[in-house]
Coordinates of C-alpha atoms and ligand atoms in Angstrom, one line a residue:
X1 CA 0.0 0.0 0.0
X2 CA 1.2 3.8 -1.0
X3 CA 1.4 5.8 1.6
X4 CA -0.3 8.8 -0.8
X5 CA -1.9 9.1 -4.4
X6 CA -0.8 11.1 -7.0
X7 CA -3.0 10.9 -9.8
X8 CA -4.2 12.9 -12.8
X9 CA -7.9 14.4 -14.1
X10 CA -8.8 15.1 -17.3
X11 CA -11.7 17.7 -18.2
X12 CA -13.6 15.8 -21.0
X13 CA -15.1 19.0 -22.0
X14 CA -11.9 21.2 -23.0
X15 CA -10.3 18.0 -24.9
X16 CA -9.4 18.8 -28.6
X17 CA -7.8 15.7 -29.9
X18 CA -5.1 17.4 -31.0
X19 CA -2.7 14.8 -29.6
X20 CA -0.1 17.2 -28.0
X21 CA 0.4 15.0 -25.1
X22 CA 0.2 11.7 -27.6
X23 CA 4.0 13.7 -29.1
X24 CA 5.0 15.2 -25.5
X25 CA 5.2 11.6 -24.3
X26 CA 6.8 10.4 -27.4
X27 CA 9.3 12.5 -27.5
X28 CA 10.3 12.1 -23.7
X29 CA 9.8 8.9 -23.3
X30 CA 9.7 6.3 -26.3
X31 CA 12.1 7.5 -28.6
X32 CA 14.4 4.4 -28.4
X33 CA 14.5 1.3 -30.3
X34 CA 11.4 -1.1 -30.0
X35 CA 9.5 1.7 -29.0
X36 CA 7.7 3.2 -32.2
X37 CA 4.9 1.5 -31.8
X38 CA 4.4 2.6 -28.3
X39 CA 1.7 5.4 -27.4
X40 CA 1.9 5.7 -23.4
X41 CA -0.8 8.3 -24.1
X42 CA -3.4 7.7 -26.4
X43 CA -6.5 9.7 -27.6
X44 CA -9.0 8.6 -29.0
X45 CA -12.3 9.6 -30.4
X46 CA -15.6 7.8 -28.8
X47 CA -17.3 6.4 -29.5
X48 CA -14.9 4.2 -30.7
X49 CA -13.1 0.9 -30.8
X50 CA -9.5 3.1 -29.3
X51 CA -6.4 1.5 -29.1
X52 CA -6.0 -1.2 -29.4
X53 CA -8.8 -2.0 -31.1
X54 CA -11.5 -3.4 -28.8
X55 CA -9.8 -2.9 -25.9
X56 CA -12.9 -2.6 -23.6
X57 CA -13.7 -5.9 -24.4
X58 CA -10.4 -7.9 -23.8
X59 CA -10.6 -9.0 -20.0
X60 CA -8.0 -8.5 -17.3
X61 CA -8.5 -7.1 -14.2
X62 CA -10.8 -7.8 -11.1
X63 CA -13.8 -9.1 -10.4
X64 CA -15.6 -9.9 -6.5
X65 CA -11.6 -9.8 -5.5
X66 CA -10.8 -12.1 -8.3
X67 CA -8.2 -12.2 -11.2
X68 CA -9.9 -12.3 -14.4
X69 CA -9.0 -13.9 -17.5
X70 CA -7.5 -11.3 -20.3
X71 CA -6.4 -11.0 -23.9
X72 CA -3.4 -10.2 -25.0
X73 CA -3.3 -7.6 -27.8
X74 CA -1.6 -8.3 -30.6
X75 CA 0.4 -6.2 -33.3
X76 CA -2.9 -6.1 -35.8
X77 CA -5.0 -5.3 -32.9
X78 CA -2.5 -2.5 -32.1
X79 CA -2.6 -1.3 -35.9
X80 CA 0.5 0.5 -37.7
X81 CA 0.4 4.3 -38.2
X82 CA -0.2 4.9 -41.6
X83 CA 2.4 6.0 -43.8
X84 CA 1.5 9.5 -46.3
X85 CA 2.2 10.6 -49.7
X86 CA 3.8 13.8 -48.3
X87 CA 6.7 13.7 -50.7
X88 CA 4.4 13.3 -53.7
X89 CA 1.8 16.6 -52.5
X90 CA 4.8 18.3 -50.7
X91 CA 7.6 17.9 -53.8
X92 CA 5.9 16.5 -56.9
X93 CA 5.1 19.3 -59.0
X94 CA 1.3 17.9 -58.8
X95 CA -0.6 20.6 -57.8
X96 CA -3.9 18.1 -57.8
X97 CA -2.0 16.0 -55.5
X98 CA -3.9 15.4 -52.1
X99 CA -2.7 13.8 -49.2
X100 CA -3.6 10.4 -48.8
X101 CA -2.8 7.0 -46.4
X102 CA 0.0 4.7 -48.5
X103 CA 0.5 0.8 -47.2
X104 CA -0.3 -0.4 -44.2
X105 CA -3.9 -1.6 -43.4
X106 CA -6.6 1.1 -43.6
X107 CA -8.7 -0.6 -41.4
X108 CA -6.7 -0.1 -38.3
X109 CA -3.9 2.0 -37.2
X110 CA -3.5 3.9 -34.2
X111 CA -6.7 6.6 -33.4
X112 CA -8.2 5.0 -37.1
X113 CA -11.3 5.9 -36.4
X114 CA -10.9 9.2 -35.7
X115 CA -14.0 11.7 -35.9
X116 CA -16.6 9.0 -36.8
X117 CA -18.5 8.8 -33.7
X118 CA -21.1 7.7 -33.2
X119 CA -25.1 8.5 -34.1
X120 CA -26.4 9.9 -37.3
X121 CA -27.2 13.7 -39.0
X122 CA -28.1 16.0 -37.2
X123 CA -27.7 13.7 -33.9
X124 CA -24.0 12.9 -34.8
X125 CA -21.6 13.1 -31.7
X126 CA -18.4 12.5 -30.6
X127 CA -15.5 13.7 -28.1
X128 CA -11.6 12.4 -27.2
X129 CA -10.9 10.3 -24.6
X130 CA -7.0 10.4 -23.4
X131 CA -5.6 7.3 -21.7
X132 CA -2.6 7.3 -20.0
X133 CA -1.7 4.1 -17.3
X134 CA -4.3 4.6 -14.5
X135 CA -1.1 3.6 -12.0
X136 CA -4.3 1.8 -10.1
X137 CA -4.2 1.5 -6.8
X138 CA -4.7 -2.3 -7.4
X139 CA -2.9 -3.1 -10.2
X140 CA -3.6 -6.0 -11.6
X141 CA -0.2 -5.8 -13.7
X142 CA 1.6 -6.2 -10.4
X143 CA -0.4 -9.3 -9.4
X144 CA 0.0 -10.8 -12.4
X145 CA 3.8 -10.5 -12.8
X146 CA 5.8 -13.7 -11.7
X147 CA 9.2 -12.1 -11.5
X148 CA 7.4 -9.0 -8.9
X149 CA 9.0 -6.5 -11.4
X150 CA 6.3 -4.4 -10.9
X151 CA 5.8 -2.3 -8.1
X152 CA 4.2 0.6 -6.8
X153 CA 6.2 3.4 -5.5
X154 CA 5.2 3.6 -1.3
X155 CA 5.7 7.8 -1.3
X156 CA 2.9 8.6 -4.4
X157 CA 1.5 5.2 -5.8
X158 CA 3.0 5.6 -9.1
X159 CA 3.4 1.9 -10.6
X160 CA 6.7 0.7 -12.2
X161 CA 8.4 -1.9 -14.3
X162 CA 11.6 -2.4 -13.1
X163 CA 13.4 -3.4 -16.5
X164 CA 16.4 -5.3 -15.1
X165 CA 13.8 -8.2 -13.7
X166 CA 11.4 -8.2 -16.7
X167 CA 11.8 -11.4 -18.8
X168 CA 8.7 -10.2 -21.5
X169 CA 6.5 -13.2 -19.9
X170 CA 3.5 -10.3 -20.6
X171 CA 1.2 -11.8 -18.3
X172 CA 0.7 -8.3 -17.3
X173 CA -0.4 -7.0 -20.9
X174 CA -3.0 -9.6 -20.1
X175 CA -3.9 -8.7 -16.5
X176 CA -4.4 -4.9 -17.1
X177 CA -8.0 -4.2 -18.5
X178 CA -6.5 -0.7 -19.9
X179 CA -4.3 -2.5 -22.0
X180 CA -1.5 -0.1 -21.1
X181 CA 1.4 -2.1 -21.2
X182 CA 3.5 -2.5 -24.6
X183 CA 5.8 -4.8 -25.2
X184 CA 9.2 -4.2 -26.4
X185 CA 10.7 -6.6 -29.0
X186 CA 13.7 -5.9 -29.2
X187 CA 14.5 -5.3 -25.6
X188 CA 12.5 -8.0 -24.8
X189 CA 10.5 -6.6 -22.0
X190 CA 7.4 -4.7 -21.1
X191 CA 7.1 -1.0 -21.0
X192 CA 4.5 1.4 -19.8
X193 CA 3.8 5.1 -19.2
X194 CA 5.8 6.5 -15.5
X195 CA 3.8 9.0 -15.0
X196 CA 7.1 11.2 -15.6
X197 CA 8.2 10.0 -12.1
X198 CA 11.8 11.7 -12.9
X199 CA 10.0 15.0 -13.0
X200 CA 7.1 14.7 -10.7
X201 CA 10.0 13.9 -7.9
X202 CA 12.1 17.6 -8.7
X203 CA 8.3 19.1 -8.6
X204 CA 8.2 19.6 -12.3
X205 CA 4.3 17.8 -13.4
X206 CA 4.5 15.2 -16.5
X207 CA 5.3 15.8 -20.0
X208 CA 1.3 15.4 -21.3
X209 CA -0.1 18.0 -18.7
X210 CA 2.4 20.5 -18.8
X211 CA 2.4 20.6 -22.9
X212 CA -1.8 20.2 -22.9
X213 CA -2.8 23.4 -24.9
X214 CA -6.7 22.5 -24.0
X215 CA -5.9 23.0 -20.4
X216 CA -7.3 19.4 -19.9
X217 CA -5.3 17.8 -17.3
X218 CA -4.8 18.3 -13.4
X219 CA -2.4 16.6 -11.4
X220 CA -1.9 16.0 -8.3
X221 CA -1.9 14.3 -4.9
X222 CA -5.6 12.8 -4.1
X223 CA -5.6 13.6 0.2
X224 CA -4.4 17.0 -0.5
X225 CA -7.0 18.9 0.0
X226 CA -5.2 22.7 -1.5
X227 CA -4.7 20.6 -4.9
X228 CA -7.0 20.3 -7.8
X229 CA -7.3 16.4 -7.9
X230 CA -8.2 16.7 -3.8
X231 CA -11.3 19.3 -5.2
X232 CA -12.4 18.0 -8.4
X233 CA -12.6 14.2 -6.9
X234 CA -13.7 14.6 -3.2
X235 CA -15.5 17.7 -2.6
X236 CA -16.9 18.8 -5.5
X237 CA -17.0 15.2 -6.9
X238 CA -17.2 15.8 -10.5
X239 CA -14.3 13.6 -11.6
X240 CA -15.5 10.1 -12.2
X241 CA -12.7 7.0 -12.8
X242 CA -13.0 5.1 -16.4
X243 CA -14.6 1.3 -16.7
X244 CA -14.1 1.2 -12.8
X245 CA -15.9 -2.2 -12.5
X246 CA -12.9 -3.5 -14.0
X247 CA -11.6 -3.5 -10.0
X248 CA -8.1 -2.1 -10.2
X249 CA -9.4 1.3 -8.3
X250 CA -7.5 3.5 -11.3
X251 CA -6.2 6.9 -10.1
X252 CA -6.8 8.6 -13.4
X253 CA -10.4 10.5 -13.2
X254 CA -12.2 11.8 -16.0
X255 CA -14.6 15.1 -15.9
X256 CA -17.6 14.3 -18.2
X257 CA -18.5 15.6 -21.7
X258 CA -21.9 17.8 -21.6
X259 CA -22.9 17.9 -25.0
X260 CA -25.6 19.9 -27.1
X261 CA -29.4 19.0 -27.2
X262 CA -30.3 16.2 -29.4
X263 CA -32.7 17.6 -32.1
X264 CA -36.3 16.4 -33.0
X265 CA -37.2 15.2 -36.8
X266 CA -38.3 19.0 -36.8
X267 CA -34.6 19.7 -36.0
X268 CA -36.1 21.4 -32.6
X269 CA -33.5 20.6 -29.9
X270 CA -35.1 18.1 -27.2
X271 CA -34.2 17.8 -23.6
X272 CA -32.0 14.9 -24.5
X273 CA -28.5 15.3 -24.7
X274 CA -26.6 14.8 -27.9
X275 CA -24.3 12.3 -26.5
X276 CA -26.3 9.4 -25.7
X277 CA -26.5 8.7 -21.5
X278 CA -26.1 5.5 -21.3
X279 CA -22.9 5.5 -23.1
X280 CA -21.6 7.1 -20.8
X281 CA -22.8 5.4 -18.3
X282 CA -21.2 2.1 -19.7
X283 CA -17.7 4.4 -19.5
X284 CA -18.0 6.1 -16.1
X285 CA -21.1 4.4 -14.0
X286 CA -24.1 5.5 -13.2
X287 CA -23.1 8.1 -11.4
X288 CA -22.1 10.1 -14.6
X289 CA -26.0 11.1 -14.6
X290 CA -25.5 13.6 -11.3
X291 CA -22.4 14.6 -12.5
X292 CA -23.9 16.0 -15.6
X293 CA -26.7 17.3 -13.8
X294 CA -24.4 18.9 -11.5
X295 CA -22.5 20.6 -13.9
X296 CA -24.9 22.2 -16.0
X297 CA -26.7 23.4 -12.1
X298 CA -23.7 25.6 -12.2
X299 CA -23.2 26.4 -15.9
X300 CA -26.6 27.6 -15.1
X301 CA -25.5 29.9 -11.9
X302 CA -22.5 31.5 -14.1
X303 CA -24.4 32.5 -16.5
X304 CA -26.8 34.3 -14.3
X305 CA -23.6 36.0 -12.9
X306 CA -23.0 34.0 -9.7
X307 CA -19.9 32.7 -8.7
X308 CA -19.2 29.1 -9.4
X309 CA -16.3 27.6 -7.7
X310 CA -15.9 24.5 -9.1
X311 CA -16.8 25.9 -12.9
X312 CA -13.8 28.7 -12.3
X313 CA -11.2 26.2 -10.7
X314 CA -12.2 23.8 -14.3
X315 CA -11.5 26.8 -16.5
X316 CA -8.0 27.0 -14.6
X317 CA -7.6 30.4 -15.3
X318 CA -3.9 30.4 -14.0
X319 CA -2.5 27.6 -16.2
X320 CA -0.2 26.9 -13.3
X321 CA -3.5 26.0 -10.8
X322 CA -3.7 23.0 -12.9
X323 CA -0.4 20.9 -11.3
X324 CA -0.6 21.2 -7.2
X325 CA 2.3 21.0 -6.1
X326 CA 4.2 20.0 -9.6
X327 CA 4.4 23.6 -10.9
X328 CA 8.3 24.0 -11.1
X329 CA 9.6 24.7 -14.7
X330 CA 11.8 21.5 -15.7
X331 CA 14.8 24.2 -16.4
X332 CA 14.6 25.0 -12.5
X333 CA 15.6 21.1 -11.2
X334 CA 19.2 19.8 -11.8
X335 CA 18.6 18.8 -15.1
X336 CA 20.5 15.3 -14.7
X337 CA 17.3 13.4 -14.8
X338 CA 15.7 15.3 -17.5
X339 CA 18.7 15.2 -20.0
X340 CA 15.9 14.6 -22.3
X341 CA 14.5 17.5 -22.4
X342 CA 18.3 19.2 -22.6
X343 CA 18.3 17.6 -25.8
X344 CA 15.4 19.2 -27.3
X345 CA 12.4 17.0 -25.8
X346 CA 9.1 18.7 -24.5
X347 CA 9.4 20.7 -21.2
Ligands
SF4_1 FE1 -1.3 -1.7 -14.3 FE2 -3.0 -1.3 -16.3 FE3 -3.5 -0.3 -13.9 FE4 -1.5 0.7 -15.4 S1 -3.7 0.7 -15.9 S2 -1.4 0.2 -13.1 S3 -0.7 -1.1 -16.4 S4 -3.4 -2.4 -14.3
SF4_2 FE1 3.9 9.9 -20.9 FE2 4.5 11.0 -18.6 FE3 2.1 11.4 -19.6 FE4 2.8 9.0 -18.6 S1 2.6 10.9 -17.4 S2 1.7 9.4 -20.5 S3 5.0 8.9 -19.1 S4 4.0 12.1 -20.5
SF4_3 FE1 -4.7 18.0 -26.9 FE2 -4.7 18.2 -24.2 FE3 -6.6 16.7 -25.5 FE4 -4.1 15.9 -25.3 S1 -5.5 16.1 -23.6 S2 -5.4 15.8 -27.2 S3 -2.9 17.8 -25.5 S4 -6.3 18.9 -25.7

């Protein structure tokens, strides 16, 4: 057991998919060899099958206390990013030329189904859902490891592989019900997001928030009560955790979307939001419905001029609000552990 949480939320409603944190991690973190298939963040649109594809639907995890059975993803189900005709639009001389996916399988790829969504004209819908590891509180990765080379750090709960003990047996690609763990084939081991432990320990917040132009993501420790995650999670309790009847308790919390009125054949708009309840119910729980409900309550009290506090502290104002404690810039800490970012990586 951790003696504290950190953790991370992520406003739903100020997500652009632009996939900022998707390069800020990629940079940083998995830049070596093995590694280009990995995406330690991921966003995807919903709904959607994500990546990889399906994953919802792919086991692992809890249930009553129990280990359950889990899939192992594998390279198709992963999908390779599509390679472009850029030198053809870019350098051809065609000025008819557009830009279009070369090789690979169209099918799938990393974020493939990008923008579809779900429903039909003038009821279409969609929004981004970033994943990062949920560094759960009980990680079924760490159970499921036979060599105990995962663990979970005692001073903040992040969750770790410890590379010099992995022997790529995987069984923990197939206990976590995220399906955030990659596996490295030509190191041979497993890999998965650190929730930029080097920084968070000089104070400095992780590579995905800090870069986040939407403003999206808050980070910080969950029993501190002058911190963001402490607020949004506990007392105003409008950050909800993703699938959490999977039963690893996941520390990553997720404000949800509000979305436009769905519109009647007259193309009236109804009472019914645009983005169907139950689904997200089937993400968040059932307690998404008060959420929502609470939400627009105070969208409803801004607008007639009163103050909301927990509308102003999602708007985060001061970008720097956004990180508790983690608010140093990464060129104030001694710079040994972030070498990276010396050599041109994201701060
Ligand atoms: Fe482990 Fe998966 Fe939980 Fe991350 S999300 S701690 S990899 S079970
Ligand atoms: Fe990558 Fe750090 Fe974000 Fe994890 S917390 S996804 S390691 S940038
Ligand atoms: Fe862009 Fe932030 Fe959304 Fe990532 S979380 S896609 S950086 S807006």
């Amino acid at each position: 057991m951790s003696t504290r949480q950190v953790a991370m939320v992520m406003d739903l409603n100020k997500c652009l998919g632009c996939q900022t944190c998707t390069v800020a991690c990629k940079r940083l973190w998995t830049r070596r060899e093995g590694m280009a298939h990995m995406w330690w963040n991921s966003v995807n649109t919903q709904p959607g099958t994500g990546t990889p594809h399906g994953w919802e639907h792919m086991g692992g995890g809890f249930k009553d206390g129990e280990a359950q059975p889990g899939h192992r993803p594998t390279v198709s189900e992963y999908g390779k990013a599509w390679d472009f005709n850029h030198q053809e639009v870019a350098f051809g001389g065609k000025p008819d030329a557009f830009l279009k996916p070369e090789g690979g399988d169209p099918g799938k790829g990393p974020n493939w189904d990008e923008d579809i969504g779900g429903g039909e004209y003038p009821n279409s819908n969609y929004f981004y859902l970033p994943r990062i590891c949920n560094h759960c509180t009980h990680p079924a990765c760490l159970k499921a490891c036979p060599r105990k080379s995962i663990s979970k750090r005692e001073e903040d709960g992040i969750v770790l592989i410890d590379e010099d003990r992995c022997r790529g047996y995987r069984f923990c690609q197939e206990a976590c019900p995220y399906k955030k763990i990659y596996y490295n084939e030509l190191a041979g081991v497993s890999e998965k997001c650190i929730f930029c432990f080097p920084r968070i320990d000089e104070g400095v917040t992780t590579a995905c928030s800090r870069q986040c132009p939407g403003r999206v993501r808050f980070v910080g420790y969950l029993d501190d009560p002058a911190g963001p995650i402490h607020k949004l999670v506990h007392q105003h309790k409008v950050a909800l955790p993703l699938h959490a009847e999977y039963g690893t308790q996941p520390n990553v919390y997720y404000v949800p979307p509000m979305s436009p009125p769905r519109l009647d054949a007259e193309g009236n708009p109804t009472d019914e939001p645009r983005v169907p309840t139950e689904y997200l119910v089937s993400l968040f729980g059932p307690r998404v419905v008060e959420v929502l409900e609470h939400l627009k309550a105070e969208r409803a009290r801004a607008a007639a001029g009163e103050t909301s506090e927990v509308l102003d502290l999602l708007i985060s104002r001061k970008w720097l609000d956004l990180f508790g404690p983690f608010t140093k810039h990464p060129r104030e800490t001694e710079g040994a552990k972030l070498s990276h970012a010396a050599k041109g990586a994201p701060l």
